[in-house]
Coordinates of C-alpha atoms in Angstrom, one line a residue:
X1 CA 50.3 17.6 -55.3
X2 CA 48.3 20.9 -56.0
X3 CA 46.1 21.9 -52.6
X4 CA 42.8 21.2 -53.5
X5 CA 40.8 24.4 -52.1
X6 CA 37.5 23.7 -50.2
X7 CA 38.7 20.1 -49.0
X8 CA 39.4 19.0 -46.0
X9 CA 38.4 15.5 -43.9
X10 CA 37.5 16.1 -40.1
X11 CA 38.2 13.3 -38.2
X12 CA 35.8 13.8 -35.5
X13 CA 35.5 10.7 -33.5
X14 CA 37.3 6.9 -33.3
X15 CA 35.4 3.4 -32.1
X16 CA 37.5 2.0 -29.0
X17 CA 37.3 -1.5 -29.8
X18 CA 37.4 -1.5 -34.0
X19 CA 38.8 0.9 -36.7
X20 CA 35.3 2.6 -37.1
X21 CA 35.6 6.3 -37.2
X22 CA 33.1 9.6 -37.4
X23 CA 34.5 12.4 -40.1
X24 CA 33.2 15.3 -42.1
X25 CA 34.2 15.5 -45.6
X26 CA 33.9 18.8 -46.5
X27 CA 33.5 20.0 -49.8
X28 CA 32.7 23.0 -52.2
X29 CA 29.3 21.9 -52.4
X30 CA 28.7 21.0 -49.1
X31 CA 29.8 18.6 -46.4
X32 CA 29.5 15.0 -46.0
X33 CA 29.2 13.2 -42.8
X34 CA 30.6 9.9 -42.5
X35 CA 30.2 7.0 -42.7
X36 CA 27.4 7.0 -45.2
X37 CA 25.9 5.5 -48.2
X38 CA 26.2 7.3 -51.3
X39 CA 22.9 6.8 -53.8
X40 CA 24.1 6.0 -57.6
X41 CA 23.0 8.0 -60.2
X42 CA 24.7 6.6 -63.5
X43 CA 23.2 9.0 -66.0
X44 CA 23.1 11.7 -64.3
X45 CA 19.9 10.5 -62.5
X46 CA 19.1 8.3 -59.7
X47 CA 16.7 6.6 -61.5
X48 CA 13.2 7.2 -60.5
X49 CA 13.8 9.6 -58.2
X50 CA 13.8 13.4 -58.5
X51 CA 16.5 15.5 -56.6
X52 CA 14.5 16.8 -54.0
X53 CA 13.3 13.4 -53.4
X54 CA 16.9 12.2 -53.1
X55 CA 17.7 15.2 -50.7
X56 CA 15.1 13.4 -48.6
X57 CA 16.2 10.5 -47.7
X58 CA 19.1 12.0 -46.9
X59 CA 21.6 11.3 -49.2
X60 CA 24.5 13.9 -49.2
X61 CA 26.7 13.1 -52.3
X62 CA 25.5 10.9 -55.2
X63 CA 27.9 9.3 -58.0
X64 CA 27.6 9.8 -61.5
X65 CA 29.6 7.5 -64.6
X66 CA 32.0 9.1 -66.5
X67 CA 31.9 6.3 -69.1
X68 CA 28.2 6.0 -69.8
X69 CA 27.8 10.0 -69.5
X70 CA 30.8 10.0 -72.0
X71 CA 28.8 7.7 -74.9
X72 CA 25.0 9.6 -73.7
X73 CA 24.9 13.0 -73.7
X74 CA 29.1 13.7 -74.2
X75 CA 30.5 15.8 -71.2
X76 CA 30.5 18.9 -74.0
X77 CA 26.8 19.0 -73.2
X78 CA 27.3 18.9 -69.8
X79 CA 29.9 21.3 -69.4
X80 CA 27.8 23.9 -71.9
X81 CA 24.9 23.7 -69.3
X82 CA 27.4 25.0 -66.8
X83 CA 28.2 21.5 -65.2
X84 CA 26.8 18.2 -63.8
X85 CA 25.2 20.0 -61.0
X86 CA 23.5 22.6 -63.0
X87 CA 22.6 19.5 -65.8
X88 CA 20.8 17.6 -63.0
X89 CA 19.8 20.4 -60.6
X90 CA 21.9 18.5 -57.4
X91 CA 23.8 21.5 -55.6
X92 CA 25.2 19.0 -53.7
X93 CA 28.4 17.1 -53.6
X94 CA 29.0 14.5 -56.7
X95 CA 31.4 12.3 -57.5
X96 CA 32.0 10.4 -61.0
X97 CA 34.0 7.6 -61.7
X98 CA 36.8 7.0 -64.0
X99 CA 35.0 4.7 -66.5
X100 CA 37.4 2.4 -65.9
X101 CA 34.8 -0.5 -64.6
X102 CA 33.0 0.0 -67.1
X103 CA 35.2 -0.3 -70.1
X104 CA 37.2 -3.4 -68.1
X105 CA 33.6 -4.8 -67.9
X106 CA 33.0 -5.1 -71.5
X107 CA 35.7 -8.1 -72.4
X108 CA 34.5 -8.9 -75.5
X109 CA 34.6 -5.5 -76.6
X110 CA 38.3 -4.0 -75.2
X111 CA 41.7 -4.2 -75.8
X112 CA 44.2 -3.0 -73.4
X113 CA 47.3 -1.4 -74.1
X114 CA 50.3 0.9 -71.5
X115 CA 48.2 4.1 -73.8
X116 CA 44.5 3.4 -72.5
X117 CA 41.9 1.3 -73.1
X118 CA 40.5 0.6 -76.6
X119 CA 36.7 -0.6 -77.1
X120 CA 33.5 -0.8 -79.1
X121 CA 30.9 1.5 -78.1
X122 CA 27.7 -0.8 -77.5
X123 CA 25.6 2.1 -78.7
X124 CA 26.5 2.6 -82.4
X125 CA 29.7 0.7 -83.0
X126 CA 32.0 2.9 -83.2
X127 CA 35.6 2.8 -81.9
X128 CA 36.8 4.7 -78.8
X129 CA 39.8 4.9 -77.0
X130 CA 39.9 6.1 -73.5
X131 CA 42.9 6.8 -71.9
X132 CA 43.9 8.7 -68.3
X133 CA 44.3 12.1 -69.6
X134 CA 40.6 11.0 -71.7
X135 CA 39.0 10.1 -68.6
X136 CA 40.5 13.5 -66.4
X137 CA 39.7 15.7 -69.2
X138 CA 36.1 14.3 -69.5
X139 CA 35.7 14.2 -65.3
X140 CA 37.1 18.0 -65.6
X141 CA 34.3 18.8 -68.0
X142 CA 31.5 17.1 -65.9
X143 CA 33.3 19.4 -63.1
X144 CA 31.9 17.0 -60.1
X145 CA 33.6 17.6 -56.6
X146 CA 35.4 14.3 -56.4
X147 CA 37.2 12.6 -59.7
X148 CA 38.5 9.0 -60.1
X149 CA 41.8 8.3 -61.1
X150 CA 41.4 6.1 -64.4
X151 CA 42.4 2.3 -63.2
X152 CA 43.1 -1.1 -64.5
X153 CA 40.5 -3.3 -62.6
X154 CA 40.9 -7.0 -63.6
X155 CA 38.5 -10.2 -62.7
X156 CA 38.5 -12.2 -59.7
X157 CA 40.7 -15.0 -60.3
X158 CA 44.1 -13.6 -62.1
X159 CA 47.1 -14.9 -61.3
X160 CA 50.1 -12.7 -58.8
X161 CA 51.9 -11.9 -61.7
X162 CA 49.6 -10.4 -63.9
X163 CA 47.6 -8.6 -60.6
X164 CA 51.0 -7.1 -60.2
X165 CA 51.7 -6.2 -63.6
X166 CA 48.4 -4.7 -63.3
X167 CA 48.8 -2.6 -60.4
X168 CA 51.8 -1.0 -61.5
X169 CA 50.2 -0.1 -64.6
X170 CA 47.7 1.6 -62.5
X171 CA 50.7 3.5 -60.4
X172 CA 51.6 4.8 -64.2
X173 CA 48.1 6.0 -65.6
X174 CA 47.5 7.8 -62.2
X175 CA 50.7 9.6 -62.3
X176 CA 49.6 10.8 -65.9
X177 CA 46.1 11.5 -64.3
X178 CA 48.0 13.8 -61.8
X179 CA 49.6 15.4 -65.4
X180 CA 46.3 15.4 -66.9
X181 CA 44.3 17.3 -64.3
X182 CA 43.3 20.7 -65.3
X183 CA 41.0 21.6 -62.0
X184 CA 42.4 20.3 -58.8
X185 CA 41.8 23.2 -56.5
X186 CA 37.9 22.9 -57.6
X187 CA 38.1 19.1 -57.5
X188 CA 39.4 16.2 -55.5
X189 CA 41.4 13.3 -57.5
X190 CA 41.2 10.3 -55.3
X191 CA 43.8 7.2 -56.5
X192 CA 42.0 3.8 -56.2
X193 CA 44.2 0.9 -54.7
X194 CA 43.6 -2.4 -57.0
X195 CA 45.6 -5.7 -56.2
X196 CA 42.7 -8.3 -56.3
X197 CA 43.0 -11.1 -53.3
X198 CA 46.8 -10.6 -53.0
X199 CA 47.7 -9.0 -49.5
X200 CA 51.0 -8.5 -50.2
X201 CA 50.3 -6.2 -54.0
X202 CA 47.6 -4.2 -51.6
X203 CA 49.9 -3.5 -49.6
X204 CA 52.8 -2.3 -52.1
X205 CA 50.0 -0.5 -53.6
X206 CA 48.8 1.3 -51.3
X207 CA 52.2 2.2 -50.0
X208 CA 52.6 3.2 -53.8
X209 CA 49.7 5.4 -53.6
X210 CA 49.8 7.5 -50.1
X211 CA 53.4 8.8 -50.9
X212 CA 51.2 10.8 -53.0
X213 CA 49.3 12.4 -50.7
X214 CA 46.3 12.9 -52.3
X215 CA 42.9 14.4 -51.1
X216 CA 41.2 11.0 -51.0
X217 CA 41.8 7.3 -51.5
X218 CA 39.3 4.3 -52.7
X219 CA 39.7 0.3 -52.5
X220 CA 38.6 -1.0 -55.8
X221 CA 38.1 -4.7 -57.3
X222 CA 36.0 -6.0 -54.3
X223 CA 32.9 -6.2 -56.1
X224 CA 33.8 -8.2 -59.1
X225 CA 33.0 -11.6 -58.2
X226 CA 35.0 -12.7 -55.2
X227 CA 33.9 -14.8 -52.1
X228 CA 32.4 -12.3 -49.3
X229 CA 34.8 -13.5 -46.9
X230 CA 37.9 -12.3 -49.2
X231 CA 36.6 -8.7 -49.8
X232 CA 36.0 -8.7 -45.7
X233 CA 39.7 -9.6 -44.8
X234 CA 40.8 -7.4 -48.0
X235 CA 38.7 -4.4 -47.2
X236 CA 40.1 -5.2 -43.6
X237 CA 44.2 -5.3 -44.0
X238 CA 43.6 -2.5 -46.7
X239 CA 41.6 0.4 -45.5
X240 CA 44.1 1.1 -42.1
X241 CA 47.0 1.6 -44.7
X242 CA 45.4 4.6 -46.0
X243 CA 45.6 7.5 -44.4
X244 CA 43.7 8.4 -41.0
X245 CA 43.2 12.0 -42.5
X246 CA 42.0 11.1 -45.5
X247 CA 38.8 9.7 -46.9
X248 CA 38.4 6.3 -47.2
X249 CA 36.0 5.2 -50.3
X250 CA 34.9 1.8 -50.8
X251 CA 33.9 1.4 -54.7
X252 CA 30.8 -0.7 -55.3
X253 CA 29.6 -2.2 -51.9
X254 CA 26.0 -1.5 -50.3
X255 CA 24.5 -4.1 -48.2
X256 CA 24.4 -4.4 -44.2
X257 CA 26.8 -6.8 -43.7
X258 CA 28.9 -5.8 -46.0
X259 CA 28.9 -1.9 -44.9
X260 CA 29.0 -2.6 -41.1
X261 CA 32.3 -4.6 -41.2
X262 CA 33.9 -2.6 -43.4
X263 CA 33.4 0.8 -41.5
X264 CA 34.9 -1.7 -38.8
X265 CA 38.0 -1.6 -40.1
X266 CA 37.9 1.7 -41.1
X267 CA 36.0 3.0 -44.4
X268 CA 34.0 6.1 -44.6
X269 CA 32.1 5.8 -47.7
X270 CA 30.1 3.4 -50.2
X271 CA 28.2 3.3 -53.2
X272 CA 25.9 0.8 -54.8
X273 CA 23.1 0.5 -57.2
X274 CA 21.0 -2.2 -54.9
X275 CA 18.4 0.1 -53.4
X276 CA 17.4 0.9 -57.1
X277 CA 17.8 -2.1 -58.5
X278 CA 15.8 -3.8 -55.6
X279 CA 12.9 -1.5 -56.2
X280 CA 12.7 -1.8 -59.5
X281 CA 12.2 -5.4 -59.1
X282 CA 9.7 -5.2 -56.6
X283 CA 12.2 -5.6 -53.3
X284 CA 12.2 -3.2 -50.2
X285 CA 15.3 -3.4 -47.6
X286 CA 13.0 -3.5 -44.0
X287 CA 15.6 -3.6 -40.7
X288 CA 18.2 -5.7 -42.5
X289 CA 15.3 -7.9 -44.1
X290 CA 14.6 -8.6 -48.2
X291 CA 11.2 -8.7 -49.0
X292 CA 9.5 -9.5 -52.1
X293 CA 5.9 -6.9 -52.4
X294 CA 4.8 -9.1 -54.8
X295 CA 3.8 -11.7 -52.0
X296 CA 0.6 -12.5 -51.1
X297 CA 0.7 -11.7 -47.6
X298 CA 1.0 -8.6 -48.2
X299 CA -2.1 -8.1 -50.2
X300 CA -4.3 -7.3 -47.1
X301 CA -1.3 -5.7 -44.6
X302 CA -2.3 -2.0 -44.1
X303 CA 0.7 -1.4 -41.8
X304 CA 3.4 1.1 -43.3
X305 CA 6.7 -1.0 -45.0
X306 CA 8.5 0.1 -42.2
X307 CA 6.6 2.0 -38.9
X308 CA 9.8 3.2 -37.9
X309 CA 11.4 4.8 -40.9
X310 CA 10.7 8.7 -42.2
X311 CA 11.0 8.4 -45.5
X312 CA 8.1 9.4 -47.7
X313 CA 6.8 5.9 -48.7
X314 CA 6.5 4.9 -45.1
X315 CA 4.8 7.8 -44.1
X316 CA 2.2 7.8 -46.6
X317 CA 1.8 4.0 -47.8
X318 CA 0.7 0.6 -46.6
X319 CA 2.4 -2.5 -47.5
X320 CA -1.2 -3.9 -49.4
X321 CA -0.9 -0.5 -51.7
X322 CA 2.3 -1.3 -52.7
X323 CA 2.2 -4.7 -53.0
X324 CA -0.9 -3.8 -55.6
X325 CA 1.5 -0.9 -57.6
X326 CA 3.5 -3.6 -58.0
X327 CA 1.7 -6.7 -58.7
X328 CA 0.0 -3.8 -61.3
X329 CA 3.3 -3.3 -62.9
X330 CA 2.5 0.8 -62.3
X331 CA 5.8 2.9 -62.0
X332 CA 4.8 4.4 -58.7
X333 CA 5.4 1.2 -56.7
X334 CA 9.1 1.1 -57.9
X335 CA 9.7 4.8 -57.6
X336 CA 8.1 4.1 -53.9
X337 CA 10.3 0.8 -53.3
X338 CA 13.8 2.7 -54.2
X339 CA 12.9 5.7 -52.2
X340 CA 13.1 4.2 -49.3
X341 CA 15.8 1.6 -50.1
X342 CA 18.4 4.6 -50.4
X343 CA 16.9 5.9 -47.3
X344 CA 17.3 2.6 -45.2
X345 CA 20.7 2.1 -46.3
X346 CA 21.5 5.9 -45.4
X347 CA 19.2 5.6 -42.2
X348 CA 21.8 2.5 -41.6
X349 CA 25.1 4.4 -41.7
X350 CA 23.7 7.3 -40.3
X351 CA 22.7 5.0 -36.9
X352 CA 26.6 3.1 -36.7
X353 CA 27.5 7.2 -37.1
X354 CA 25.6 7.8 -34.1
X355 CA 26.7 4.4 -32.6
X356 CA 30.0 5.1 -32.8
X357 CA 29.7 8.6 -31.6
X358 CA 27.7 7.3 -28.7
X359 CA 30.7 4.3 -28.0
X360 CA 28.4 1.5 -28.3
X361 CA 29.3 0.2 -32.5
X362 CA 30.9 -2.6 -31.7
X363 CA 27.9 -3.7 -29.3
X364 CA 24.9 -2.4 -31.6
X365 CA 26.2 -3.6 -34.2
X366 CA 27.6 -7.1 -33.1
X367 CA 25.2 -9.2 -35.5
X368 CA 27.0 -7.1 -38.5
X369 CA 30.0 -7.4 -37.8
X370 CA 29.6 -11.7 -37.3
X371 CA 27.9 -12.3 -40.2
X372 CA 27.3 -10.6 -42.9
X373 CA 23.9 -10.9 -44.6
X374 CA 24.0 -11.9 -48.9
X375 CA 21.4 -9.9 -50.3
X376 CA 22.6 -10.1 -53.9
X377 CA 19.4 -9.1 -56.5
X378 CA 17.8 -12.4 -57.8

């Protein structure tokens, strides 16, 4: 493996009685203190939100998709205007996706073959393949900090045999990721260990995947259906096979419950489209609480959402205001609702962070890490 320059992870600090840990991630755009929630911005864009309103909240290092950013502009735009951080004016750290969720995603649409993936564009039509060298050389021309090796990701339910057919397919388009890669000392290739609810291909796969030795490792397929207790014990026999030096990235998770436990066993960072999605239908996170602005008893609260939180909303907005933006249909209230989503769910990693610096996590945190709390979008 080619030393990636400018990246390094700083382990800075270890809970006593669980797997949670303090790091730094430190990149060529800046560091990243972990554990902490990572805002998605699909098209290039958090939507709603400018950057320097994302900057506020917090946020450190946003995601971008390689697939949809592939169909809408095409990465040759991207990489004329010098790059996905000059195209979206964010100097800090980003990290895109291999596409391969995406394209696994659209079933009626793909075929799957040992060369890549073969689909319709739901655009215009047209036929595309993507393969692993595709999906390197179109991360490479986005030019984010961190890359995702292109992966097979299949549904919740498949049998043992074909989860392990798939995960060695994976073990092969990696390796021709590594071949692929044109810019590993400018950016980080992180692997993504797949094997559904089966302990035992986890394992192997992981195994697989740290002989590689690789800047950066993720846990994928958790998010694609299965009961919340499997991704818990998953996320929990998987993540202390990685390795300790390493960042640990957990693909597609961003609620409370979900979070806390698994930076209890040992994760460092998430990313999920809730907070957006939320606002835009009219649903603010408050302290671990969903609540719906359209309600009527809010119609007359002029408290702030939250009293406690800094984010701009709070500080300049009552709960009757927004509960009329809302109820009005006007585009401020859902602007409003997702900026402070992403900065409650970066306010919440940034307090375990603290926590587990201070050596109380497993204490603060104890109603977490018990149960965790569904807050799927209805």
């Amino acid at each position: 493996m080619t030393e990636t320059v400018g990246f390094s992870f700083e382990l800075i600090a270890q809970c006593p009685q669980t797997g949670a840990r303090v790091g730094v991630w430190h990149t060529p755009h800046g560091p990243v203190e972990t554990p902490r929630f990572m805002p998605v911005g699909t098209l290039a864009t958090v939507k709603g939100l400018t950057p320097a309103q994302i900057a506020s909240t917090g946020a450190q290092m946003i995601l971008a998709n390689t697939y949809h950013l592939h169909l809408q502009p095409g990465e040759s735009i991207i990489e004329k205007a010098g790059g996905l951080h000059e195209f979206m004016a964010w100097n800090q750290p980003i990290l895109t996706d291999s596409g391969g969720f995406q394209v696994f995603s659209l079933s009626q649409l793909r075929q799957i073959k040992e060369s890549g993936v073969t689909f319709r564009s739901p655009r215009d039509g047209r036929i595309i393949e993507i393969t692993p060298e595709k999906s390197i050389q179109i991360q490479n021309a986005l030019g984010a900090d961190v890359i995702m090796a292109f992966d097979e990701c299949p549904p919740t339910g498949v049998s043992h045999e074909t989860m392990k057919a798939s995960i060695e397919r994976t073990y092969r388009w990696l390796e021709r990721c590594l071949t692929a890669h044109q810019r590993p000392q400018e950016q980080a290739l992180f692997a993504i260990v797949q094997g559904g609810i089966y302990e035992d291909l986890r394992a192997t796969a992981a195994e697989s995947l740290v002989k590689l030795d690789l800047p950066g490792y993720a846990i994928g397929g958790v998010s694609v259906g299965e009961e919340t207790t499997l991704i818990h014990r998953i996320v929990q026999i998987t993540a202390p096979l990685l390795p300790e030096n390493k960042p640990r990235y957990l693909m597609g998770v961003g609620t409370y419950g979900e979070m806390a436990k698994a930076i209890a066993s040992g994760i460092d960072l998430f990313d999920c489209v809730i907070p957006t999605r939320f606002g835009r239908h009219g649903t603010a996170l408050v302290r671990g609480e969903r609540w719906n602005l359209k309600n009527a008893r809010f119609k007359e609260d002029f408290a702030p959402l939250d009293e406690t939180c800094p984010c701009y909303t709070c500080q300049h907005f009552s709960r009757a205001y927004l509960n009329h933006l809302i109820k009005s249909g006007e585009m401020l209230g859902y602007i409003l609702l997702s900026l402070h989503n992403i900065a409650e769910l970066i306010r919440f990693t940034r307090e375990i962070r603290q926590s587990i610096l201070g050596g109380t996590f497993a204490q603060d945190f104890a109603p977490w890490l018990e149960d965790a709390v569904d807050v799927t979008p209805t």
